[in-house]
mmCIF file of C-alpha atoms in Angstrom:
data_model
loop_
_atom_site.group_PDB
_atom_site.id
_atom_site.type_symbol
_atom_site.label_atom_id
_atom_site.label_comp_id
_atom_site.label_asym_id
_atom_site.label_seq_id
_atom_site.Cartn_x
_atom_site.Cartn_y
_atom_site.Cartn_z
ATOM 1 C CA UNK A 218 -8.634 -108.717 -53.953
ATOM 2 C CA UNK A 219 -10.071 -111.315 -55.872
ATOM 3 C CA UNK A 220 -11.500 -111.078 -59.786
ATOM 4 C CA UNK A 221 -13.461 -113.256 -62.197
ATOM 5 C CA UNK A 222 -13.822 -112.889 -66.182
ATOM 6 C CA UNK A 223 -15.755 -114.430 -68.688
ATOM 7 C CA UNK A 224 -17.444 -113.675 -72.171
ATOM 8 C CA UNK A 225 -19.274 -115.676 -74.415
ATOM 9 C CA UNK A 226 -20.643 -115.495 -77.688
ATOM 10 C CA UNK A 227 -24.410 -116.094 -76.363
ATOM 11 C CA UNK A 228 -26.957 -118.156 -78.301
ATOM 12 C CA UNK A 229 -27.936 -115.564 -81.064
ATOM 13 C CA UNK A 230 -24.337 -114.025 -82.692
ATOM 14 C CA UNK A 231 -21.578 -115.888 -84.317
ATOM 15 C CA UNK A 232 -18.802 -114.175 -83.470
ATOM 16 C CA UNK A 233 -18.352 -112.270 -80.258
ATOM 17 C CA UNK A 234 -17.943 -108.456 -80.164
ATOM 18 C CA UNK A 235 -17.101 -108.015 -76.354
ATOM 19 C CA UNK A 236 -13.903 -108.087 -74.820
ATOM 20 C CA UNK A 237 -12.660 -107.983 -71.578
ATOM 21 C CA UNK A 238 -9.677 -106.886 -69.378
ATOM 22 C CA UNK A 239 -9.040 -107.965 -66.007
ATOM 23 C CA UNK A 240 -6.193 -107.508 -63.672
ATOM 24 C CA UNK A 241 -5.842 -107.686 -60.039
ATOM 25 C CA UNK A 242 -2.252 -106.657 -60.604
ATOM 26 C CA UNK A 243 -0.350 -102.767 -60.968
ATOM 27 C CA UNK A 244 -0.748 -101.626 -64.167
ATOM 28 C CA UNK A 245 1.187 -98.524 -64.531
ATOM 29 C CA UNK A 246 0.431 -96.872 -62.003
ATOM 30 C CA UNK A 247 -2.800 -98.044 -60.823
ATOM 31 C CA UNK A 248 -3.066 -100.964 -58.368
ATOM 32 C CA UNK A 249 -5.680 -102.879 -60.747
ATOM 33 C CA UNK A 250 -7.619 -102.554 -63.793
ATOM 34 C CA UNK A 251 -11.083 -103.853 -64.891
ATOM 35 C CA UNK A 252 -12.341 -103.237 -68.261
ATOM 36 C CA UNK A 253 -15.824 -104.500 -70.322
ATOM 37 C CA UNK A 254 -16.284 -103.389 -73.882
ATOM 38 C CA UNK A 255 -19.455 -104.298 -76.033
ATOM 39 C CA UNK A 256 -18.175 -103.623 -79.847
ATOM 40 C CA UNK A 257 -20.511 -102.183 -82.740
ATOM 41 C CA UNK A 258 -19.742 -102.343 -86.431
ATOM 42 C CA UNK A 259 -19.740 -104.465 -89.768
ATOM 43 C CA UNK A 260 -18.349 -107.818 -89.943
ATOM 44 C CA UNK A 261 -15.181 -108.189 -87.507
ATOM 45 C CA UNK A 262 -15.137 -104.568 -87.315
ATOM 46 C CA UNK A 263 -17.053 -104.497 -83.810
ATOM 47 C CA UNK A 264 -14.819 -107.220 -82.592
ATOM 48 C CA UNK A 265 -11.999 -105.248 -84.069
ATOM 49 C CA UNK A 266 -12.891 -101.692 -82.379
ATOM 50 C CA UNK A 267 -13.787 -103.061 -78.515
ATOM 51 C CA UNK A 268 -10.074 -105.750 -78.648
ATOM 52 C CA UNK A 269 -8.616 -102.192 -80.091
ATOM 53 C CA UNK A 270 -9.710 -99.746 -77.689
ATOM 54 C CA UNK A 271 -8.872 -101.759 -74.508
ATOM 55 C CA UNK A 272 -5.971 -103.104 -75.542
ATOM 56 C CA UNK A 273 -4.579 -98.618 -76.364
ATOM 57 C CA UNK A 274 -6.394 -98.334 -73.149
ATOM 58 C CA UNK A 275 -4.044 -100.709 -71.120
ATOM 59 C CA UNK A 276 -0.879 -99.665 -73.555
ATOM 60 C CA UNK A 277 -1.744 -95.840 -72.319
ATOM 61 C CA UNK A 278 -1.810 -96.825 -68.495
ATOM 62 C CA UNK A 279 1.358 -98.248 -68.565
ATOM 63 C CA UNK A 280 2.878 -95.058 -70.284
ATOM 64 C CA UNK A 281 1.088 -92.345 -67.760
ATOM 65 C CA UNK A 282 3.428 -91.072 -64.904
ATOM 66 C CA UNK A 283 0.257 -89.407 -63.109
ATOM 67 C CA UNK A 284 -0.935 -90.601 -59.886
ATOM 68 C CA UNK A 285 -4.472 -89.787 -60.453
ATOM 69 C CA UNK A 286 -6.748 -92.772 -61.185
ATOM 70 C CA UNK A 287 -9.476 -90.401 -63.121
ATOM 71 C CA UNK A 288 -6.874 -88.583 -64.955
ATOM 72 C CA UNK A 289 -4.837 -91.627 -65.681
ATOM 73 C CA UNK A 290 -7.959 -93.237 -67.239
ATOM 74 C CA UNK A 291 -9.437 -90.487 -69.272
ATOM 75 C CA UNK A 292 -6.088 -90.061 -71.135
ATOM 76 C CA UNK A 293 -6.350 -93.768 -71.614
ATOM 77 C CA UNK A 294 -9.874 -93.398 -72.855
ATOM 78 C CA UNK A 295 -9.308 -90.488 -75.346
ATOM 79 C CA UNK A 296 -6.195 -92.073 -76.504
ATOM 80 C CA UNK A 297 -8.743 -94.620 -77.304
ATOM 81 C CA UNK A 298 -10.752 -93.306 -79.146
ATOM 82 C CA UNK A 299 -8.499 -91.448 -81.134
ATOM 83 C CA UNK A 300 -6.654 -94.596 -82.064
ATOM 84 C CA UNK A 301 -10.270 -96.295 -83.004
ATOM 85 C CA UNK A 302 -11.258 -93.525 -85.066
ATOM 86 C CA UNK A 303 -8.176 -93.449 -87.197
ATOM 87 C CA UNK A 304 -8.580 -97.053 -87.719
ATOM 88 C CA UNK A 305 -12.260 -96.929 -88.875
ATOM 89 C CA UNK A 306 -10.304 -93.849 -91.355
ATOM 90 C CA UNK A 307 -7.921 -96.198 -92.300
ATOM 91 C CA UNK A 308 -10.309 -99.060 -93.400
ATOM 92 C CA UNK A 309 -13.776 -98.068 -94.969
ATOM 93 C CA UNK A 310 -14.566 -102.061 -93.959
ATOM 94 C CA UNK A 311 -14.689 -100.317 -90.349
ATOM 95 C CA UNK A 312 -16.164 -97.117 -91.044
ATOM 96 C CA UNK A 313 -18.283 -96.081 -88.249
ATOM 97 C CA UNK A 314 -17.315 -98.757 -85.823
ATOM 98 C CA UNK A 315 -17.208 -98.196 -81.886
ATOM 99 C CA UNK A 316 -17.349 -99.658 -78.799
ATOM 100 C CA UNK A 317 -18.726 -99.231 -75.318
ATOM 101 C CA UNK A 318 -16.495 -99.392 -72.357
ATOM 102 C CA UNK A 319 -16.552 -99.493 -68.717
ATOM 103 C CA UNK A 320 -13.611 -99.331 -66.432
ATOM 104 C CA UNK A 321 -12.555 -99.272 -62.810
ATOM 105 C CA UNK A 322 -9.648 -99.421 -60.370
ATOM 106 C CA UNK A 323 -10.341 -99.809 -57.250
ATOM 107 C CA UNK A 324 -7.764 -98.013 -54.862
ATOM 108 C CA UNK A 325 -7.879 -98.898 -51.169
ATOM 109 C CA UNK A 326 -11.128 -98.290 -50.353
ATOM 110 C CA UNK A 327 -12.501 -96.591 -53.313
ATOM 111 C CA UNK A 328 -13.464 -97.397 -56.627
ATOM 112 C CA UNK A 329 -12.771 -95.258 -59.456
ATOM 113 C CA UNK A 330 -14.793 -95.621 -62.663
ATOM 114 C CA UNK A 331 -15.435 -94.784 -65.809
ATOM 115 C CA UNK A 332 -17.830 -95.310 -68.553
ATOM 116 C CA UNK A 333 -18.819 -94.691 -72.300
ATOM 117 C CA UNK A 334 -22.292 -96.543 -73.767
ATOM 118 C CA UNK A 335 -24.749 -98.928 -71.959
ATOM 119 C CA UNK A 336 -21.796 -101.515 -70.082
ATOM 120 C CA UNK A 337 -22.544 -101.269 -66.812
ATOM 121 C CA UNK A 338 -20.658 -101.475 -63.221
ATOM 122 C CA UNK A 339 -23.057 -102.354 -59.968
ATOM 123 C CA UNK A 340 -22.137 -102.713 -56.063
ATOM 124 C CA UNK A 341 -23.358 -105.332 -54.490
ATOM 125 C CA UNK A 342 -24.095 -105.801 -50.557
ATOM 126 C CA UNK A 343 -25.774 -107.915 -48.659
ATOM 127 C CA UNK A 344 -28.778 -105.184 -49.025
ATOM 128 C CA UNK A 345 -29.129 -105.065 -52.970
ATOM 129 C CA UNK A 346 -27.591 -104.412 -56.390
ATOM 130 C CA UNK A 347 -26.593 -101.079 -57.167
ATOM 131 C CA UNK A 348 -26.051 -99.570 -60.557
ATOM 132 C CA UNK A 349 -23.101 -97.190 -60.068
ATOM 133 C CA UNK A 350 -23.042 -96.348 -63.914
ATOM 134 C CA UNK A 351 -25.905 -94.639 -66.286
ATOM 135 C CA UNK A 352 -26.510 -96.105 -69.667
ATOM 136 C CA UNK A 353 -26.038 -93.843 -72.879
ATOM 137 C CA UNK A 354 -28.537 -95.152 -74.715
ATOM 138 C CA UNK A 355 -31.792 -93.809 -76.392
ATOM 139 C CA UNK A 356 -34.377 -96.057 -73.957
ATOM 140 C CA UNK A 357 -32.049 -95.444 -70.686
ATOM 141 C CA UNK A 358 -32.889 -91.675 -71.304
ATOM 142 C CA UNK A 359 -37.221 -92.400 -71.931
ATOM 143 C CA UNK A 360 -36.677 -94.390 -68.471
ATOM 144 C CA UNK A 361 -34.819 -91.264 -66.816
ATOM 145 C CA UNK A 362 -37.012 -88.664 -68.105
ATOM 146 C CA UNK A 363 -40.331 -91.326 -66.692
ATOM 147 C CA UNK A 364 -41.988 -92.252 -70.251
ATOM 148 C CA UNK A 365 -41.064 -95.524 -69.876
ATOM 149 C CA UNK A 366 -40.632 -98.062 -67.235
ATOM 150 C CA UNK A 367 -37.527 -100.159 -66.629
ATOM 151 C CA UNK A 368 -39.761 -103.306 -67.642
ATOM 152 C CA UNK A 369 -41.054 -101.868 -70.432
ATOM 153 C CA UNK A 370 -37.448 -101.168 -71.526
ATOM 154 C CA UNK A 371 -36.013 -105.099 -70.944
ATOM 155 C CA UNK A 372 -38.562 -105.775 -74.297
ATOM 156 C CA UNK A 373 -38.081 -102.856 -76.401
ATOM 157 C CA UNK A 374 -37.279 -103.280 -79.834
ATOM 158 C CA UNK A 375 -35.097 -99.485 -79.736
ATOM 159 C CA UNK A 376 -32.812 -100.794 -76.633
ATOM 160 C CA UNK A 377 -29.272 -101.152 -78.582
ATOM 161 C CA UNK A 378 -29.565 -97.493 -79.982
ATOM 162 C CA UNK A 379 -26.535 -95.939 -77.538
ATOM 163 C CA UNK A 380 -25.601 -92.077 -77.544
ATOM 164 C CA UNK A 381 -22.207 -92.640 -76.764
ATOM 165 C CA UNK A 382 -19.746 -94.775 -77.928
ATOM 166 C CA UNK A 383 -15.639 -94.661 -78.176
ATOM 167 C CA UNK A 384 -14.414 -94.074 -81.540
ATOM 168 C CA UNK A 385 -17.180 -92.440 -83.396
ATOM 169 C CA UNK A 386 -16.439 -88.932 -83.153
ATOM 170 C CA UNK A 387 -13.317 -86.964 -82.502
ATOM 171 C CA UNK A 388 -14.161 -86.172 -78.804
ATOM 172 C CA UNK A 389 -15.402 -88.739 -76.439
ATOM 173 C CA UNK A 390 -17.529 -88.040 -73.545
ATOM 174 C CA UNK A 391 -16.771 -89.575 -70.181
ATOM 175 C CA UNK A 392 -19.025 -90.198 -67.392
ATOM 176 C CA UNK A 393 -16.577 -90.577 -64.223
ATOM 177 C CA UNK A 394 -17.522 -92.128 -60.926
ATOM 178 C CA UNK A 395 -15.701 -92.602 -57.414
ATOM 179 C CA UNK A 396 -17.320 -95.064 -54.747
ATOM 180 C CA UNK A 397 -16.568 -95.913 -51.079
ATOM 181 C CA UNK A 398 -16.414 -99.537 -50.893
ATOM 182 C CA UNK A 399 -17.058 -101.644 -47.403
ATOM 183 C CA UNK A 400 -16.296 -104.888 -46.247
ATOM 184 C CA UNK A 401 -18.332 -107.934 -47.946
ATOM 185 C CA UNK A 402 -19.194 -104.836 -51.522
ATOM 186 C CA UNK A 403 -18.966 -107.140 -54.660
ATOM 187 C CA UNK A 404 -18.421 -105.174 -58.085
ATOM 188 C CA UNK A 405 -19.687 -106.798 -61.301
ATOM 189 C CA UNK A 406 -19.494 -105.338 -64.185
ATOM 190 C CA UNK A 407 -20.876 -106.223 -67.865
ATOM 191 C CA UNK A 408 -21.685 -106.013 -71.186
ATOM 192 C CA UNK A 409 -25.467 -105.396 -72.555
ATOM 193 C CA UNK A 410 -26.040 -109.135 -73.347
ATOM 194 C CA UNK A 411 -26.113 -109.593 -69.498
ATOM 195 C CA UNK A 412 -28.474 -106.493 -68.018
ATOM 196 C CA UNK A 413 -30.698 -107.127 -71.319
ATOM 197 C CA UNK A 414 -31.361 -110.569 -70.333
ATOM 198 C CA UNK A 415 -31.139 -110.632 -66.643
ATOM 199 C CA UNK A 416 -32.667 -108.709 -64.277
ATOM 200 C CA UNK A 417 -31.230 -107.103 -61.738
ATOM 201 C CA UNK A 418 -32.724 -108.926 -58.771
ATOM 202 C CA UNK A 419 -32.026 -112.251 -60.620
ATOM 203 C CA UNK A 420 -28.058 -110.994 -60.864
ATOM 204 C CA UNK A 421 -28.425 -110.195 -57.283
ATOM 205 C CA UNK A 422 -29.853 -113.390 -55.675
ATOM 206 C CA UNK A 423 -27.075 -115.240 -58.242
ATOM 207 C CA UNK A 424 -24.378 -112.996 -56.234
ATOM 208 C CA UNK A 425 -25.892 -114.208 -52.575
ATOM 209 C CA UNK A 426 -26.557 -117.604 -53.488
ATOM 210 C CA UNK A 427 -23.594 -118.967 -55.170
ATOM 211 C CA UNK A 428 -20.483 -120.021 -53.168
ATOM 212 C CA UNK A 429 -17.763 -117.875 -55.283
ATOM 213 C CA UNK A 430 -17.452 -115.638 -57.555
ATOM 214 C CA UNK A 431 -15.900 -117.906 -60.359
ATOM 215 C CA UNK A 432 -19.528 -119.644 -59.608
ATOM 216 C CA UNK A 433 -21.489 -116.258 -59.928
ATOM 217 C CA UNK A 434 -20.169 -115.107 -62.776
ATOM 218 C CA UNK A 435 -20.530 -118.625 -65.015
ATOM 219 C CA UNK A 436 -24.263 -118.736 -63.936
ATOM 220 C CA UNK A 437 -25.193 -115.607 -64.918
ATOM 221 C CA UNK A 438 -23.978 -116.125 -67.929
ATOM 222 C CA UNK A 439 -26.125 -119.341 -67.848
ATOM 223 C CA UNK A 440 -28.893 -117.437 -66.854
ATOM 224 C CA UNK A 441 -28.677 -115.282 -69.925
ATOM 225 C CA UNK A 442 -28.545 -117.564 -72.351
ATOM 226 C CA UNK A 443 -31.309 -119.736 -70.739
ATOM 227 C CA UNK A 444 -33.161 -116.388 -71.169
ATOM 228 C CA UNK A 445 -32.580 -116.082 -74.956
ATOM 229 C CA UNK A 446 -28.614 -115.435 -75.281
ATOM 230 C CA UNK A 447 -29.475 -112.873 -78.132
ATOM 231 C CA UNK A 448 -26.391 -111.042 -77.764
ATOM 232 C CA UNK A 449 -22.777 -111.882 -76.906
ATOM 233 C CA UNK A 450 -22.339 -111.568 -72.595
ATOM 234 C CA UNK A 451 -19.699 -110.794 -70.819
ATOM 235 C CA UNK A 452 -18.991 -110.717 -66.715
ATOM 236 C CA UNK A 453 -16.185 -109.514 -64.556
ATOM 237 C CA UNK A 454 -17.349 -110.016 -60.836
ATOM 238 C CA UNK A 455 -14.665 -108.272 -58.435
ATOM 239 C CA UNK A 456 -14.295 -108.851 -54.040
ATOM 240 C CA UNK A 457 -12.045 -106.018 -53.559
ATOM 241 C CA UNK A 458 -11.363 -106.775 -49.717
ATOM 242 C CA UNK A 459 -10.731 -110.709 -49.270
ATOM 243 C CA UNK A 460 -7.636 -110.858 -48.047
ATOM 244 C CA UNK A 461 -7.476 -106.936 -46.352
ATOM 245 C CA UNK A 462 -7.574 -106.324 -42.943
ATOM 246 C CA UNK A 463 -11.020 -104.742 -41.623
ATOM 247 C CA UNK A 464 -11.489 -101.396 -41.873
ATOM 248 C CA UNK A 465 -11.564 -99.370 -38.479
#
């Protein structure tokens, strides 16, 4: 396995509400762990809630003694959001703060995933880009329901309005995912300020064209701030097999 991060503030914002987690090492009890948050809020308090609820996240993997990826990372999620929302209690500077968040662990040849918000996770093949995960978000739901298309949606004004978020209500509501991965399968994964400002063809040819993923990752970045940069981006691109013997 191989992984790539990077986030950066963009051209618009001046401070940078995303954070990401990567590690191709165990953490706890799962073989790896990939997380993106995009965080919402006042001043510092959006920074504050998405460093907050992946850092608990991590701290909560490391505790858990189950063996189940999707239980393992729910209780990590809800212990999340819990810990967010008493902080945002604690502080009326952070009142109403939250945070998107996608996650994965990938585990042999599946990945496991979660998400909360408009953060996204896509497979890549040789074939096309994939979106694994569905956006909780006002204009992802006109697009779903056909009253407006996915162009029309790049440009409108209502597109940072999400339905979901960690930390701003007592329960939190998970979408979970599990994916069979094959040989030569790229994951990327990212933050708003990336599938707002790139599409996903563009992401795509970036993935086929470049020669790594370190490569990938930095020019997509490029790309969105070529395109605008009106929000912070951030990229983990993951090659779950490079090193693994084929798969029979």
């Amino acid at each position: 396995m191989k992984a790539y991060s990077v986030t950066d503030v963009g051209q618009k914002r001046r401070e940078n509400q995303d954070y990401v987690f990567a590690s191709e090492q165990p953490i706890g009890n799962l073989p790896n762990l990939f997380v993106v948050a995009d965080g919402m809020g006042g001043h510092n308090a959006g920074d504050f809630a998405s460093r907050c609820a992946v850092s608990v996240m991590v701290e909560s993997v490391k505790k858990d003694m189950s063996f189940n990826p999707i239980k393992i990372i729910r209780h990590a999620i809800e212990t999340a959001n819990e810990q967010v929302g008493i902080q945002a209690e604690l502080d009326p500077g952070k009142s109403g703060m939250g945070t998107t968040l996608v996650a994965v662990t990938v585990v042999g040849y599946y990945a496991y995933i979660a998400n909360v918000g408009d953060s996204r996770l896509y497979v890549s093949d040789s074939h096309g880009l994939i979106q694994i995960t569905r956006d909780h978000s006002w204009i992802a739901e006109l697009v779903r329901r056909g009253e407006l298309s996915k162009e029309e949606a790049m440009d409108h004004p209502g597109k940072n309005i999400i339905t979901r978020a960690v930390g701003t209500a007592p329960e939190v509501n998970i979408d979970f995912f599990d994916v069979e991965l094959e040989e030569g399968n790229k994951i990327l994964m990212c933050s708003d300020g990336l599938s707002n400002m790139v599409r996903d063809d563009v992401m795509q040819e970036i993935l086929q064209a470049s020669e790594n993923i370190e490569e990938s990752a930095e020019k997509m970045v490029q790309q969105a701030n070529e395109n605008g940069g009106k929000d912070n981006i951030s990229v983990i691109i993951i090659e779950p097999f490079t090193d693994e013997v084929k798969k029979c």
